[in-house]
XYZ file of C-alpha atoms in Angstrom:
193
model
C 89.766 118.477 108.401
C 92.186 115.812 109.532
C 92.602 114.863 113.184
C 95.995 116.588 113.220
C 94.381 119.808 111.920
C 91.579 119.642 114.501
C 94.070 119.274 117.358
C 96.236 122.083 115.968
C 93.258 124.472 115.930
C 91.656 123.473 119.233
C 91.391 125.670 122.331
C 92.511 124.656 125.824
C 89.207 123.120 126.977
C 88.887 121.122 123.765
C 92.454 119.857 124.088
C 91.935 118.861 127.728
C 88.702 117.032 126.804
C 90.383 115.311 123.864
C 93.282 113.990 125.940
C 91.033 112.990 128.833
C 88.626 111.192 126.478
C 91.451 109.154 124.917
C 92.699 108.204 128.376
C 89.175 107.412 129.579
C 88.593 104.982 126.703
C 91.841 103.160 127.549
C 91.238 102.782 131.314
C 90.427 99.039 130.945
C 94.086 98.438 130.061
C 95.094 99.896 133.431
C 92.652 97.772 135.390
C 90.543 100.762 136.345
C 86.878 101.025 137.179
C 84.731 102.825 134.635
C 84.199 105.842 136.903
C 87.824 106.382 137.978
C 88.211 109.510 135.813
C 84.706 110.908 136.455
C 86.006 113.543 138.953
C 88.345 114.907 136.275
C 85.408 115.291 133.892
C 83.463 117.156 136.590
C 86.397 119.470 137.262
C 86.855 120.138 133.551
C 83.159 121.050 133.221
C 83.379 123.423 136.204
C 86.739 124.983 135.264
C 88.249 123.692 138.521
C 91.675 122.292 139.262
C 91.923 118.559 138.622
C 95.249 118.140 140.430
C 93.791 116.232 143.400
C 91.530 113.849 141.414
C 94.366 113.302 138.922
C 96.722 112.298 141.741
C 94.025 109.964 143.099
C 93.460 108.404 139.659
C 97.202 107.911 139.211
C 97.350 106.161 142.588
C 94.357 103.936 141.785
C 95.663 103.056 138.336
C 99.293 102.794 139.397
C 99.304 99.060 140.037
C 102.176 97.404 138.169
C 101.838 94.074 136.426
C 98.217 94.360 135.364
C 99.129 92.677 132.096
C 101.639 89.851 132.137
C 104.738 90.654 130.127
C 105.294 87.472 128.124
C 104.961 86.453 124.493
C 101.253 85.622 124.847
C 100.519 89.056 126.300
C 103.021 91.216 124.397
C 100.421 93.321 122.569
C 98.376 93.920 125.716
C 101.518 94.827 127.700
C 102.541 97.340 125.045
C 99.005 98.751 124.924
C 98.929 99.090 128.725
C 102.268 100.916 128.662
C 100.902 103.379 126.093
C 97.849 103.988 128.300
C 100.071 104.495 131.354
C 102.072 107.147 129.473
C 98.825 109.008 128.734
C 98.011 109.075 132.446
C 101.539 109.975 133.518
C 101.758 112.753 130.929
C 98.507 114.482 131.919
C 99.040 118.118 132.922
C 98.258 118.759 136.580
C 95.708 121.387 135.561
C 93.142 121.400 132.754
C 93.936 125.089 132.395
C 97.613 124.452 131.611
C 99.180 126.336 128.734
C 97.744 125.658 125.304
C 101.128 124.267 124.217
C 101.284 121.780 127.110
C 97.682 120.681 126.532
C 98.239 120.378 122.774
C 101.309 118.160 123.299
C 99.362 115.965 125.735
C 96.242 115.753 123.544
C 98.391 114.943 120.513
C 100.313 112.246 122.411
C 97.049 110.768 123.752
C 95.513 110.736 120.284
C 98.523 108.941 118.851
C 98.733 106.472 121.764
C 95.003 105.626 121.671
C 95.151 104.896 117.946
C 98.286 102.773 118.425
C 96.535 100.860 121.209
C 93.566 100.125 118.960
C 95.928 99.106 116.147
C 97.780 96.703 118.470
C 94.535 95.098 119.595
C 92.755 94.988 116.221
C 92.715 91.426 114.869
C 92.192 92.774 111.339
C 95.259 95.010 111.412
C 96.844 95.736 108.049
C 100.614 95.936 108.244
C 100.568 98.709 105.637
C 98.243 100.974 107.635
C 99.931 103.738 109.593
C 98.636 105.654 112.597
C 100.379 108.765 111.276
C 98.637 108.466 107.898
C 95.317 107.867 109.629
C 95.706 110.975 111.806
C 96.567 113.034 108.722
C 93.377 111.959 106.945
C 94.672 109.098 104.787
C 92.381 106.299 105.908
C 92.538 103.728 103.096
C 93.048 100.279 104.563
C 92.604 101.393 108.174
C 91.423 98.431 110.283
C 87.893 98.681 111.782
C 88.890 99.132 115.424
C 91.312 101.925 114.507
C 88.762 103.574 112.192
C 86.186 103.600 114.995
C 88.678 105.177 117.420
C 89.587 107.795 114.806
C 85.885 108.681 114.415
C 85.496 108.965 118.200
C 88.484 111.296 118.459
C 87.191 113.547 115.685
C 83.709 113.563 117.243
C 85.104 114.614 120.631
C 87.057 117.505 119.120
C 84.069 118.663 117.063
C 81.606 118.441 119.974
C 83.676 120.549 122.361
C 84.668 123.001 119.637
C 81.018 123.524 118.678
C 79.394 123.391 122.129
C 82.083 124.148 124.727
C 81.224 122.854 128.178
C 77.762 121.916 126.900
C 79.337 119.268 124.657
C 81.093 117.460 127.508
C 78.113 115.242 128.365
C 78.042 113.944 124.777
C 81.823 113.540 124.849
C 81.509 111.419 127.973
C 78.939 109.229 126.187
C 81.321 108.786 123.239
C 84.119 107.814 125.622
C 81.923 105.407 127.569
C 80.967 103.619 124.359
C 84.628 103.442 123.287
C 85.677 102.111 126.682
C 83.076 99.323 126.410
C 84.398 98.398 122.970
C 87.997 98.267 124.190
C 87.047 96.254 127.289
C 85.220 93.735 125.049
C 88.237 93.454 122.723
C 90.617 92.819 125.629
C 88.204 90.253 127.115
C 87.800 88.494 123.757
C 91.583 88.280 123.300
C 91.943 86.807 126.803
C 89.246 84.198 126.089
C 90.907 83.322 122.787
C 94.187 82.565 124.544
C 92.525 80.395 127.187
C 90.861 78.100 124.626
């Protein structure tokens, strides 16, 4: 099944985990610490409200100007804006309506893939995030392909294991966050040389 199909068929918990995982992997673009979203994961696992930890995360990650908006930083600024939209668009409750969660998870999926496409040095101008999400992956750059695999894995883990799959989902997100942080760091070093 394509990523679009998996999101279309997912239940509320799976959708909440999918959106949160995409956001979690992109936290480095917002200048956040690795554990800033951990309380939301805990609340999702316990079927509790995440309104308070979400507000706290928004406050912690709400610092403007984390990425300079100039020609040398244009891709990073655009990527950071996409990540900010994921955070701003998060439903106040992980138990929101399936439609609201599906829209958020879908938007997060799209934004995370666009972020990885912006930051991938091997990007192919002919590759499309839409095509990739619909299962047409020929010519997809490596960073985007890896993010696509992570998104599919997250959806499959929660669909198959429910709450029991969240620990593995968190591991997938942690690995993706490390990759993205390394890419951003490498780009910054490349500009300073």
